[in-house]
Coordinates of C-alpha atoms in Angstrom, one line a residue:
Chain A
X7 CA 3.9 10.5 45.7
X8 CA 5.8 7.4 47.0
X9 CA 3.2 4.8 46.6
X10 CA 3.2 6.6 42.5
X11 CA 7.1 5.7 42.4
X12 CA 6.7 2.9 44.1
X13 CA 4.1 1.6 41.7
X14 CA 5.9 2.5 39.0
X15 CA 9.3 0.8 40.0
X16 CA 7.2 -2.3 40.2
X17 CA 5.7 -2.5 37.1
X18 CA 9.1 -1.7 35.5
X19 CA 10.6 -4.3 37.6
X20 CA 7.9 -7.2 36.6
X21 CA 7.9 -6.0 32.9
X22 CA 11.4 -6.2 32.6
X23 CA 11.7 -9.2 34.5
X24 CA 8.6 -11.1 32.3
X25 CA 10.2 -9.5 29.3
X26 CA 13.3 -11.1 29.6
X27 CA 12.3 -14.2 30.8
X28 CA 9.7 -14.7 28.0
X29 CA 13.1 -14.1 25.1
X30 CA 14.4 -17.1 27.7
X31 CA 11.2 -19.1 27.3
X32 CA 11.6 -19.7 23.5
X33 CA 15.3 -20.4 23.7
X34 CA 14.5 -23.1 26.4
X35 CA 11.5 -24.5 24.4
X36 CA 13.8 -25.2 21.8
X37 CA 16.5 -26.9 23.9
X38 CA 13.9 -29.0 25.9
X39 CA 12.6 -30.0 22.0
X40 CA 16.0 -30.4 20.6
X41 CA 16.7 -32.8 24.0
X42 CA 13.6 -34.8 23.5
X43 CA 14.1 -35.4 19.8
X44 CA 17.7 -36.6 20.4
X45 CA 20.1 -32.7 18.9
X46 CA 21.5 -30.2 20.8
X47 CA 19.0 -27.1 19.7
X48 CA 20.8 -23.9 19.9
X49 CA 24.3 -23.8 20.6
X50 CA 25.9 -21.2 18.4
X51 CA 25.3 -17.8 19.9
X52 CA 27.3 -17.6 23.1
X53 CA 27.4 -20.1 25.6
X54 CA 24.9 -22.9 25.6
X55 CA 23.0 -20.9 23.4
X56 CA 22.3 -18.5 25.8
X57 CA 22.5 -15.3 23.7
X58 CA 20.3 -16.7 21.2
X59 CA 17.4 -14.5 22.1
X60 CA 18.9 -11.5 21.5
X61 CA 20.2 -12.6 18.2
X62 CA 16.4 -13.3 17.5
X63 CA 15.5 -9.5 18.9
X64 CA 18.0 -8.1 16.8
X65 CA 17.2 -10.4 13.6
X66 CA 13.2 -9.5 13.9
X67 CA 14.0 -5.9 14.4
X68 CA 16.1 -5.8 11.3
X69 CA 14.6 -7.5 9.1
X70 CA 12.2 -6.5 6.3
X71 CA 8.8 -5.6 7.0
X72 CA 6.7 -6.8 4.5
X73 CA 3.4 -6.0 3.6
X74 CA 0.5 -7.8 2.0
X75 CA -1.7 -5.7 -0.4
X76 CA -4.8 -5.8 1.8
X77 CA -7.8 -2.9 1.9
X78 CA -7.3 -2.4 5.7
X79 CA -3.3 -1.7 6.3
X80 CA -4.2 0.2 9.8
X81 CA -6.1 -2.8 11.2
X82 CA -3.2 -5.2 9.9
X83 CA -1.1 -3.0 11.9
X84 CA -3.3 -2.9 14.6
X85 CA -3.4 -6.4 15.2
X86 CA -0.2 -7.6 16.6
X87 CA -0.5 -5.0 19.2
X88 CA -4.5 -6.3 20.7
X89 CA -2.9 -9.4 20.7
X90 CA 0.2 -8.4 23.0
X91 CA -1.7 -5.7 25.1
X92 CA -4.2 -8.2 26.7
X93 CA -1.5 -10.4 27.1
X94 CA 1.1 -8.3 29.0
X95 CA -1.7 -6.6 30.8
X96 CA -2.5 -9.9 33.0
X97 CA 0.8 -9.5 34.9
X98 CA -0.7 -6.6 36.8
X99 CA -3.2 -8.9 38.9
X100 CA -0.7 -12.3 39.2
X101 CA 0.8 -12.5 43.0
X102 CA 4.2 -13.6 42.8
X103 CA 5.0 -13.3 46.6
X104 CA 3.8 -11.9 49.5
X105 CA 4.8 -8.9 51.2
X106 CA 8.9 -7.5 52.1
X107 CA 10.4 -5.1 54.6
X108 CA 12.3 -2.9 52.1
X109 CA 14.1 0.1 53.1
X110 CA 11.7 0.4 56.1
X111 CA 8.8 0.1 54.2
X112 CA 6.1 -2.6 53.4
X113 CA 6.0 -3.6 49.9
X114 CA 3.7 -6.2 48.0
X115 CA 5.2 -8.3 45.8
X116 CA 2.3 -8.2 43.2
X117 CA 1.6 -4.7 41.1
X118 CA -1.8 -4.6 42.7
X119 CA -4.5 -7.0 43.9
X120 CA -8.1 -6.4 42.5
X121 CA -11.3 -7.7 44.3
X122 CA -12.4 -8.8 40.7
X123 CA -8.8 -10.2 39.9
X124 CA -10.0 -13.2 38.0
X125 CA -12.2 -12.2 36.2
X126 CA -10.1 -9.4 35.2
X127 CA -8.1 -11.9 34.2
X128 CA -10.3 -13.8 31.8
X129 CA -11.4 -10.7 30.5
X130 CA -8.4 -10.0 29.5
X131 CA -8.1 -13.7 27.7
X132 CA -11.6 -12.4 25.9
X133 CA -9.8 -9.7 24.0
X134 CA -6.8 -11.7 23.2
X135 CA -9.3 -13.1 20.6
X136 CA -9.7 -10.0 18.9
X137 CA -5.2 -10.1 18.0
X138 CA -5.9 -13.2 16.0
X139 CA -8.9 -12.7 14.2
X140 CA -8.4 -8.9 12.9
X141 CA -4.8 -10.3 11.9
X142 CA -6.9 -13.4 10.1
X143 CA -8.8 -10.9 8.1
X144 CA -6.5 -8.0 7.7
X145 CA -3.9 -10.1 6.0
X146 CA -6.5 -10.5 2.6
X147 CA -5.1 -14.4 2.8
X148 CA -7.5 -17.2 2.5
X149 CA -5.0 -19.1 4.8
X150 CA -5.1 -16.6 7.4
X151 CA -8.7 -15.8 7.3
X152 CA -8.9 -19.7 8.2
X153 CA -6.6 -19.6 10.8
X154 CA -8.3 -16.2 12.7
X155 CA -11.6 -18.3 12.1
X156 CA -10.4 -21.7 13.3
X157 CA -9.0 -19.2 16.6
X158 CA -12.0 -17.5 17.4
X159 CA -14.0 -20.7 17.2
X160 CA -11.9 -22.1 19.4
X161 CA -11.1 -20.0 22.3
X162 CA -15.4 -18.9 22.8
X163 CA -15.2 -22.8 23.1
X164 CA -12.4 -23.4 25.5
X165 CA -12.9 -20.3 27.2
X166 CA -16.1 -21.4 28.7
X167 CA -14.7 -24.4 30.2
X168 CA -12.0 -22.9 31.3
X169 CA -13.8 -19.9 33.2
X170 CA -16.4 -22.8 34.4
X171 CA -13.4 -24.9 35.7
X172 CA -12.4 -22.5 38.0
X173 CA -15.8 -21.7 39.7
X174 CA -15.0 -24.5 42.0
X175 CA -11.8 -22.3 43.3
X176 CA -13.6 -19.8 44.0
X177 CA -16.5 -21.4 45.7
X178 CA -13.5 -23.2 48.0
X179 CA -11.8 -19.8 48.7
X180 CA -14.8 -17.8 49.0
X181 CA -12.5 -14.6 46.6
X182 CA -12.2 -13.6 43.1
X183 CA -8.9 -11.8 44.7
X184 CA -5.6 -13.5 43.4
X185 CA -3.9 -12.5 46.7
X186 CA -6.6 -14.0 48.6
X187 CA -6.6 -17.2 46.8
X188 CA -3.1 -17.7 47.6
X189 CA -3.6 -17.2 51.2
X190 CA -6.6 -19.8 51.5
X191 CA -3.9 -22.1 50.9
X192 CA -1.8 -21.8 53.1
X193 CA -0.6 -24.2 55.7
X194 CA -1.3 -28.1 55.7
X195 CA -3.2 -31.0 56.3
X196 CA -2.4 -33.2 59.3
X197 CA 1.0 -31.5 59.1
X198 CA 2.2 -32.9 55.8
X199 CA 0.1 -32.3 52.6
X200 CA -0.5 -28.7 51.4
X201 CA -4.0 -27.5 51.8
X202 CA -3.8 -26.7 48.2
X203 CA -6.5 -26.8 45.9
X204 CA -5.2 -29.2 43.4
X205 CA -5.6 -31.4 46.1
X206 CA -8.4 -30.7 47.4
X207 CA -10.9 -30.8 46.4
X208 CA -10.1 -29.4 43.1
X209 CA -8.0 -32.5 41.6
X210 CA -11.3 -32.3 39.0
X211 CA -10.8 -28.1 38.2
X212 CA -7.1 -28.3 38.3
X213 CA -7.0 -31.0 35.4
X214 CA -10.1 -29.3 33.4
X215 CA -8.1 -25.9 33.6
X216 CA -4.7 -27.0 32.6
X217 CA -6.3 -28.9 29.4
X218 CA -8.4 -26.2 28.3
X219 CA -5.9 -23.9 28.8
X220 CA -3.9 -25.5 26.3
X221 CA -6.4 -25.0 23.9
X222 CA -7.1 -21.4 25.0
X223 CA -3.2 -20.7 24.2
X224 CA -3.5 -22.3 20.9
X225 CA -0.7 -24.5 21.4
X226 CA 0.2 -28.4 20.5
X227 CA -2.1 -30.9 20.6
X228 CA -4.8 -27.9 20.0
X229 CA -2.8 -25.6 17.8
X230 CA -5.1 -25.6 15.1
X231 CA -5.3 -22.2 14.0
X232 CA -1.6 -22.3 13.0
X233 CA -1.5 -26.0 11.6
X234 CA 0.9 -25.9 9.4
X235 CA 0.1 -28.5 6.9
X236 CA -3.3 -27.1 6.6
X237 CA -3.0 -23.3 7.0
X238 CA 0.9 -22.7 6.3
X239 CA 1.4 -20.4 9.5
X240 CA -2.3 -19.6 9.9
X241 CA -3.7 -16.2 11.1
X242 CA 0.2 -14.8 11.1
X243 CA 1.1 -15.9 7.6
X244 CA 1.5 -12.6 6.1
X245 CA 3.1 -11.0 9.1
X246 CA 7.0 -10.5 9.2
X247 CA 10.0 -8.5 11.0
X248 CA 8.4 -6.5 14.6
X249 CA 5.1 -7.4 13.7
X250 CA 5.5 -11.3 13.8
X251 CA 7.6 -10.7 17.2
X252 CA 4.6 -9.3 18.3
X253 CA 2.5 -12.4 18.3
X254 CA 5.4 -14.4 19.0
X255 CA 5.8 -13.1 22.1
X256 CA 2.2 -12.4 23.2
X257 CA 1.6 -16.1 22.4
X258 CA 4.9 -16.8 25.0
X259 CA 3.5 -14.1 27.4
X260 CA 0.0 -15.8 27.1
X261 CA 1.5 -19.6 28.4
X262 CA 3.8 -17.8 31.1
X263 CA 0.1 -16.2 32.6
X264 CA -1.7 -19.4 32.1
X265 CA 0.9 -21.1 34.3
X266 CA 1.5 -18.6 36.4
X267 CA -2.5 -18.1 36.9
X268 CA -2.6 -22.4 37.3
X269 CA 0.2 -22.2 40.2
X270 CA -2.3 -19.5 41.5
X271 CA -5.1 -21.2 41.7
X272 CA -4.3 -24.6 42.2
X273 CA -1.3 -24.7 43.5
X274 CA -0.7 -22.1 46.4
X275 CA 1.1 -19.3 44.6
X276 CA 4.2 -18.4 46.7
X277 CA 3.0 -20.9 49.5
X278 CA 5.8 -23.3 50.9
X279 CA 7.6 -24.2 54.1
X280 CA 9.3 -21.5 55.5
X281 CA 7.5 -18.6 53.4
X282 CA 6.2 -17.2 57.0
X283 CA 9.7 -16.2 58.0
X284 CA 11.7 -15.3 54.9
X285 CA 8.8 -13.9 52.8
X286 CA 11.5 -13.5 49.7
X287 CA 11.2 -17.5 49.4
X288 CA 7.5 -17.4 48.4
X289 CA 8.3 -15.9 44.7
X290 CA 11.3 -18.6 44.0
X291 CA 8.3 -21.3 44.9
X292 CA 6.6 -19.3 43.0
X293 CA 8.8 -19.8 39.8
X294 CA 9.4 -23.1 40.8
X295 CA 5.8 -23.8 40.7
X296 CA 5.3 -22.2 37.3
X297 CA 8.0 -23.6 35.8
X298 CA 7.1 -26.7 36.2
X299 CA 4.2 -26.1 34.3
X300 CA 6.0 -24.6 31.5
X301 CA 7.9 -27.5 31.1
X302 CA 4.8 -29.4 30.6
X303 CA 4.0 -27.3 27.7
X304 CA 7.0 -28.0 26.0
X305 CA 6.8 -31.5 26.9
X306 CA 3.2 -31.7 25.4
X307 CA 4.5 -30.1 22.0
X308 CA 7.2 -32.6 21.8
X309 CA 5.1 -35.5 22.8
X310 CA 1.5 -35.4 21.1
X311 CA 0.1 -35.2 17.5
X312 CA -2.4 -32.9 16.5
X313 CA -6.3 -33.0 16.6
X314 CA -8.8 -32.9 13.9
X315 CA -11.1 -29.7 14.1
X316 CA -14.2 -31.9 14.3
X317 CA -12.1 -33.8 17.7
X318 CA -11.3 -30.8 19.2
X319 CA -14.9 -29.3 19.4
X320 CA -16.6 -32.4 20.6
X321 CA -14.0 -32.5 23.1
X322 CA -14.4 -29.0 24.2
X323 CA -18.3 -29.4 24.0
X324 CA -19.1 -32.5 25.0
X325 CA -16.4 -33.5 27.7
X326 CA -14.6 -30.4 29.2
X327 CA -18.2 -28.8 29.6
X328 CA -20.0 -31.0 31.1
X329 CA -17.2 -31.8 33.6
X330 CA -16.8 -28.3 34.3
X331 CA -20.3 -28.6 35.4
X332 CA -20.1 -31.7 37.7
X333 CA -17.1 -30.3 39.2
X334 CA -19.0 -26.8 40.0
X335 CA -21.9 -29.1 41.5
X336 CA -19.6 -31.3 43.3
X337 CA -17.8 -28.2 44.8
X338 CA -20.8 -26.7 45.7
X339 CA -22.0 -29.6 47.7
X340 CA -18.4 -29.6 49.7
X341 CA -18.8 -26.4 50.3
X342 CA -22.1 -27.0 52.0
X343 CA -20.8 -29.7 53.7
X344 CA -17.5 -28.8 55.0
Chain B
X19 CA -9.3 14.1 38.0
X20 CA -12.0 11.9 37.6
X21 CA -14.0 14.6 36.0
X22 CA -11.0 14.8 33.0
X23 CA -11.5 10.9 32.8
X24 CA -15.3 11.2 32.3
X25 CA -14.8 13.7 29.3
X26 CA -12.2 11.2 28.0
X27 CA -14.8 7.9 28.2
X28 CA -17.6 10.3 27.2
X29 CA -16.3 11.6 24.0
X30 CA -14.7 8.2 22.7
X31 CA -18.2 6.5 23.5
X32 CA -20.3 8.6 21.4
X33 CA -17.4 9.3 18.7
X34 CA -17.8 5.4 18.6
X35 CA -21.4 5.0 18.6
X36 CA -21.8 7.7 15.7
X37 CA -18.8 5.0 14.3
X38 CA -21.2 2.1 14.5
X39 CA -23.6 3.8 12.6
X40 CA -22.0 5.7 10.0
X41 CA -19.2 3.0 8.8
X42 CA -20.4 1.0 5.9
X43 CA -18.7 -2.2 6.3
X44 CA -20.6 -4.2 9.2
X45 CA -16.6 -5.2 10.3
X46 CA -15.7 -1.5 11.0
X47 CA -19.1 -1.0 12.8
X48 CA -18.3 -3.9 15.2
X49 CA -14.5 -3.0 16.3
X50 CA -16.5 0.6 16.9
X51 CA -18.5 -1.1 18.9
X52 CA -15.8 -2.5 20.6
X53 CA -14.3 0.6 21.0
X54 CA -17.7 2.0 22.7
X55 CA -17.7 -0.9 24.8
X56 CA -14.5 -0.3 26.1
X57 CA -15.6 3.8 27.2
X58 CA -18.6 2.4 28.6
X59 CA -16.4 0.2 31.0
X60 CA -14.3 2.9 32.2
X61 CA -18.0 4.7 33.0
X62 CA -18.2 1.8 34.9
X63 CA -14.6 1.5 36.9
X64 CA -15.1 5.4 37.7
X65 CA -18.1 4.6 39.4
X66 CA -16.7 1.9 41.8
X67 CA -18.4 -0.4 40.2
X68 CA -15.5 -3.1 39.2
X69 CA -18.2 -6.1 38.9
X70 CA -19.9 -4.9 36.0
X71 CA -17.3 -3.2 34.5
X72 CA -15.6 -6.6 34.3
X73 CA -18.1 -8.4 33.2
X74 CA -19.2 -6.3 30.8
X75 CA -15.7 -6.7 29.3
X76 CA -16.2 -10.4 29.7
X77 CA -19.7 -10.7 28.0
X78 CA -20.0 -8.3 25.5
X79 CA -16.5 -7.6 24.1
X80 CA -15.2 -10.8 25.0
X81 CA -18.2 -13.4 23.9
X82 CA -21.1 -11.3 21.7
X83 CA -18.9 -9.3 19.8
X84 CA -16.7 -12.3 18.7
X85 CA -19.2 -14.0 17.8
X86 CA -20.8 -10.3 15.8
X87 CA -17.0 -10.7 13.9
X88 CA -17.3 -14.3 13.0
X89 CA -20.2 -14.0 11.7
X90 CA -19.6 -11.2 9.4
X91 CA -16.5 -12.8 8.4
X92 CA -17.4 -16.6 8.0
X93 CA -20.5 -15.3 5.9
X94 CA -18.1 -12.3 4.3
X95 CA -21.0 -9.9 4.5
X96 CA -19.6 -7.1 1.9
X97 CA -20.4 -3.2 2.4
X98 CA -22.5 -3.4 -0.5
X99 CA -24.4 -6.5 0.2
X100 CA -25.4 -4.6 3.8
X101 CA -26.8 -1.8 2.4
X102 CA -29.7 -3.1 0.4
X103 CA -32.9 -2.0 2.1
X104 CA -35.3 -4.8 1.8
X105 CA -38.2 -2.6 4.0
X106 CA -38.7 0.9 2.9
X107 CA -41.2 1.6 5.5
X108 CA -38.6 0.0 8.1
X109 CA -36.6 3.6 7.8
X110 CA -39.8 5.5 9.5
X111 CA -40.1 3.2 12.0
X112 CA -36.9 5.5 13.5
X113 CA -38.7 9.1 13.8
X114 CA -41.4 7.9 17.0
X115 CA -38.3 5.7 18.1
X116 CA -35.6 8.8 17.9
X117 CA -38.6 11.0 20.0
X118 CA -39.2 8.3 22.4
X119 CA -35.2 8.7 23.5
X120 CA -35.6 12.6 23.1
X121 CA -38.5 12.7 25.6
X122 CA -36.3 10.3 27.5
X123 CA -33.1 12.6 27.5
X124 CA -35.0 15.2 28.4
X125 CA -37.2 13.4 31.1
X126 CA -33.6 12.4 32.8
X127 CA -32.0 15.8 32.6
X128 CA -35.0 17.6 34.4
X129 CA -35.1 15.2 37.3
X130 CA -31.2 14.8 37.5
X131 CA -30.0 16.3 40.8
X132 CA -26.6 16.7 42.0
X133 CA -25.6 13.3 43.5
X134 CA -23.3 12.3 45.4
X135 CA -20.6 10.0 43.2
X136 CA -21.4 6.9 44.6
X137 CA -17.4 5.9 44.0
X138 CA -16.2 4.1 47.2
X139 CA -19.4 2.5 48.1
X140 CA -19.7 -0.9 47.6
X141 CA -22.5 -0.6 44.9
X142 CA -20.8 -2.3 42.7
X143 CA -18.6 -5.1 44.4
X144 CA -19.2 -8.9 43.6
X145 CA -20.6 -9.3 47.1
X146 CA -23.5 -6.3 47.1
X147 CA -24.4 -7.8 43.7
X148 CA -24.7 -11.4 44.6
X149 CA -26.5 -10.4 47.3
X150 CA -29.2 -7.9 45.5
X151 CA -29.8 -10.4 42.6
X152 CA -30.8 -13.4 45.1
X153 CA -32.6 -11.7 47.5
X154 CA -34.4 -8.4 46.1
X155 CA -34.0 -9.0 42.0
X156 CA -34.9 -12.6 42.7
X157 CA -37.5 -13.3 40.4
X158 CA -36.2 -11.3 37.3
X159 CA -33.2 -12.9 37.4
X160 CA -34.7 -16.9 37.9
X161 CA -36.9 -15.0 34.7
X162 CA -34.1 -14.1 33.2
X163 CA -32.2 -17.4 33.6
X164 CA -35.3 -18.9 32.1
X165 CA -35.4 -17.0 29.3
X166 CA -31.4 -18.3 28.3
X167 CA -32.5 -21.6 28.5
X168 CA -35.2 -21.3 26.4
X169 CA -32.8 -19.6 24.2
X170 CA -30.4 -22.5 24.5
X171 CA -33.0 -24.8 23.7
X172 CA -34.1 -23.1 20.7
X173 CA -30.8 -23.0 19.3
X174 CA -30.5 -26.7 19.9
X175 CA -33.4 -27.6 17.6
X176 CA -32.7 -25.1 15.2
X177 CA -28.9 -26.7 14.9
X178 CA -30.6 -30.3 15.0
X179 CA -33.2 -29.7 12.5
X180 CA -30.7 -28.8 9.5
X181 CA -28.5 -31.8 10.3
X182 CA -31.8 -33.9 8.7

């Protein structure tokens, strides 16, 4: 009966947390972007903007849901909500600390820790596809049925070399458990540089993961499916009100796991100095760590045009793949030889 | 518990598979497939076996069934258009198929015996099935692995040949 409530407190405690945070994402993608291109971004709604996201909950709530005539309104429904699902569901398997004494009892600071936990996780980025190509066809819109189409293409592409880019982790930590990941990289070499694996010896994986999931979040430089000079909003064109907030926050919820999943892998999870006494320090590396990354993302957006479809296969195809491959054999051999 | 689970995964898995069948656009058919697919995994997690449940997930709902839906919507197969019967005679072929799968139903149900649920074993764990594939399943599995490539291959001229 306690480890139930205690279960349950923590997934109501990391959803809430996530939830909120993700509202905050957006607000401070479009301050980093209004800094970078020289405005101020939001500033209106409260102090520096900061009640902006609710202004945007209660604006998408309110407004009008409109409707496309289309033969299949229950999948156009049904589509926002595989697209979040997936997305929210990763959060179960992601270690954000270690373990605390909390009112004399030890508790985890992860929901639970799977012995498949990655590729839970991937699978999980598999049915994500499923969101934006039902929405692509369910909206009876040629520009959305491009858009799913362009998606889908896409992330069976990036997906492999994504999945294939992090065989080398788990050859080096010898787990497809999250929670062990994190601990095989703990401590240091010769006392100063973390043994993580970004660097070593995955500097290879770690920059083959990042880029590919880049693409596999469908954002700037590889946000094709949305272009919107091409596609007007792509495979959410004809979705409005809840519905839209729907994809807009599964697509947020998707580059928080990414980078969250990145700062796993690559770069020790809640390791740092001092995580061994005051285990509480581990998640605020933890966000530290993550952040960073989704700063990056914003950064990217603000920094670097688009590619043409034709550029972004090849790339995925013909570079990311076979990289992914070299770095799997080069692993292998370290492995072997360490 | 666990029985109320199986009755759950049971009865979505063959309300789906009856789906697959019966729907007449080939779009419906797949997302009931998906739906199958996702009953068959929870047969799976109740068994202990979380390998294969995942990556059952990962392969088939996750690669062969996207690719299934882009298909059917890149060459916007209509519900009409899938129902032409070119073969007649292709129809009969189902009565010996549909009495193979009898006798086999029948065949399993005699010899089943009260097992054991093998839940909490480590049948299914990454580690047991590493193991079993490259030591006892070693040469299906190097067959198997042959067989893709050939696959790959053939797929490689095929693509090349239309480029001409």
């Amino acid at each position: 009966m306690g480890l139930i409530v205690e279960a349950v407190l923590k997934i109501v405690v990391v959803f809430g947390v996530v939830l909120t945070f993700l509202a905050y994402l957006a607000l401070f993608e479009r301050k980093i972007l209004g800094w970078i291109q020289l405005r101020y971004g939001p500033n209106r709604v409260g102090p520096w903007g900061l009640l902006q996201p609710l202004a945007d909950l209660l604006k998408f709530l309110f407004k009008e849901d409109v409707r496309p005539t289309t033969p299949n309104p229950i999948l156009f429904s049904l589509a926002p909500i595989l697209s979040l699902v997936p997305a929210l569901m990763t959060y179960a398997v992601i270690p954000f600390g270690d373990r605390i004494e909390l009112f004399g009892r030890e508790i985890t600071l992860y929901i639970t820790s799977l012995n498949v936990g990655v590729l839970y996780l991937f699978a999980l980025s598999g049915l994500g596809v499923y969101g934006i190509v039902i929405a692509g066809w369910a909206s009876n819109s040629k520009y959305s049925l491009l858009g799913g189409l362009r998606s889908a293409a896409q992330m069976i592409s990036y997906e492999l070399a994504l999945t294939l880019s992090v065989v080398g982790v788990l050859i080096q930590a010898g787990s497809l458990d999250l929670v062990e990941i994190v601990r095989a990289q703990s401590g240091t070499y010769f006392g100063i540089i973390p043994k993580w694996h970004a660097f070593w010896y995955q500097p290879l994986g770690f920059l083959l993961f990042f880029i590919a999931a880049v693409a596999e979040t469908n954002r700037v430089p590889f946000d094709l499916p949305e272009a919107e000079t091409e596609l007007v909003a792509g495979y959410h064109t004809e979705y409005s009100a809840t519905k839209f907030a729907m994809f807009y926050v599964a697509e947020y919820a998707n580059i928080l796991a990414v980078s969250a999943l990145a700062t796993t892998l690559f770069l020790g999870g809640w390791n740092g100095p001092g995580v061994e006494r005051v285990p509480l320090l581990g998640v605020f590396y933890f966000g530290a760590k993550t952040a960073v990354f989704l700063f990056i993302y914003i950064w990217l957006r603000a920094t670097l045009p688009r590619f043409r479809y034709d550029q972004l296969m090849r790339f995925g195809w013909k570079v990311l793949l076979p990289l992914a491959f070299a770095n799997i054999v080069f692993s292998s051999v370290m492995a072997l030889v360490a | 518990m666990e029985r109320a689970l199986f009755l759950i995964f049971a009865v979505t898995a063959i309300g789906a598979a009856l789906n697959v069948l019966l729907r007449r656009h080939p779009l419906h058919s797949a997302l009931a497939l998906l739906v199958m697919l996702g009953a068959l995994t929870g047969f799976y997690v109740l068994l202990g076996a979380y390998f294969l449940a995942v990556i059952q997930v990962v392969i088939y709902a996750g690669a062969i069934l996207v690719l299934f839906l882009f298909v059917i919507m890149l060459l916007n197969v209509r519900a009409e258009e899938a129902r032409i019967e070119r073969r007649p005679y292709v129809r009969w072929l189902a009565v010996p198929f549909a009495a193979l799968l009898g006798a086999e139903i029948i065949y399993l149900v005699r010899v089943f015996e009260e097992n054991p649920s093998p839940s909490g074993t480590s049948v299914g764990v990454t580690e047991a099935v590493g193991r079993e594939l490259l030591t006892t399943y070693l040469l299906p599995f190097e067959l198997t692995s042959i067989l893709i490539l050939i696959a790959v291959l053939g797929a490689v001229v095929l693509a090349r040949r239309e480029r001409r």
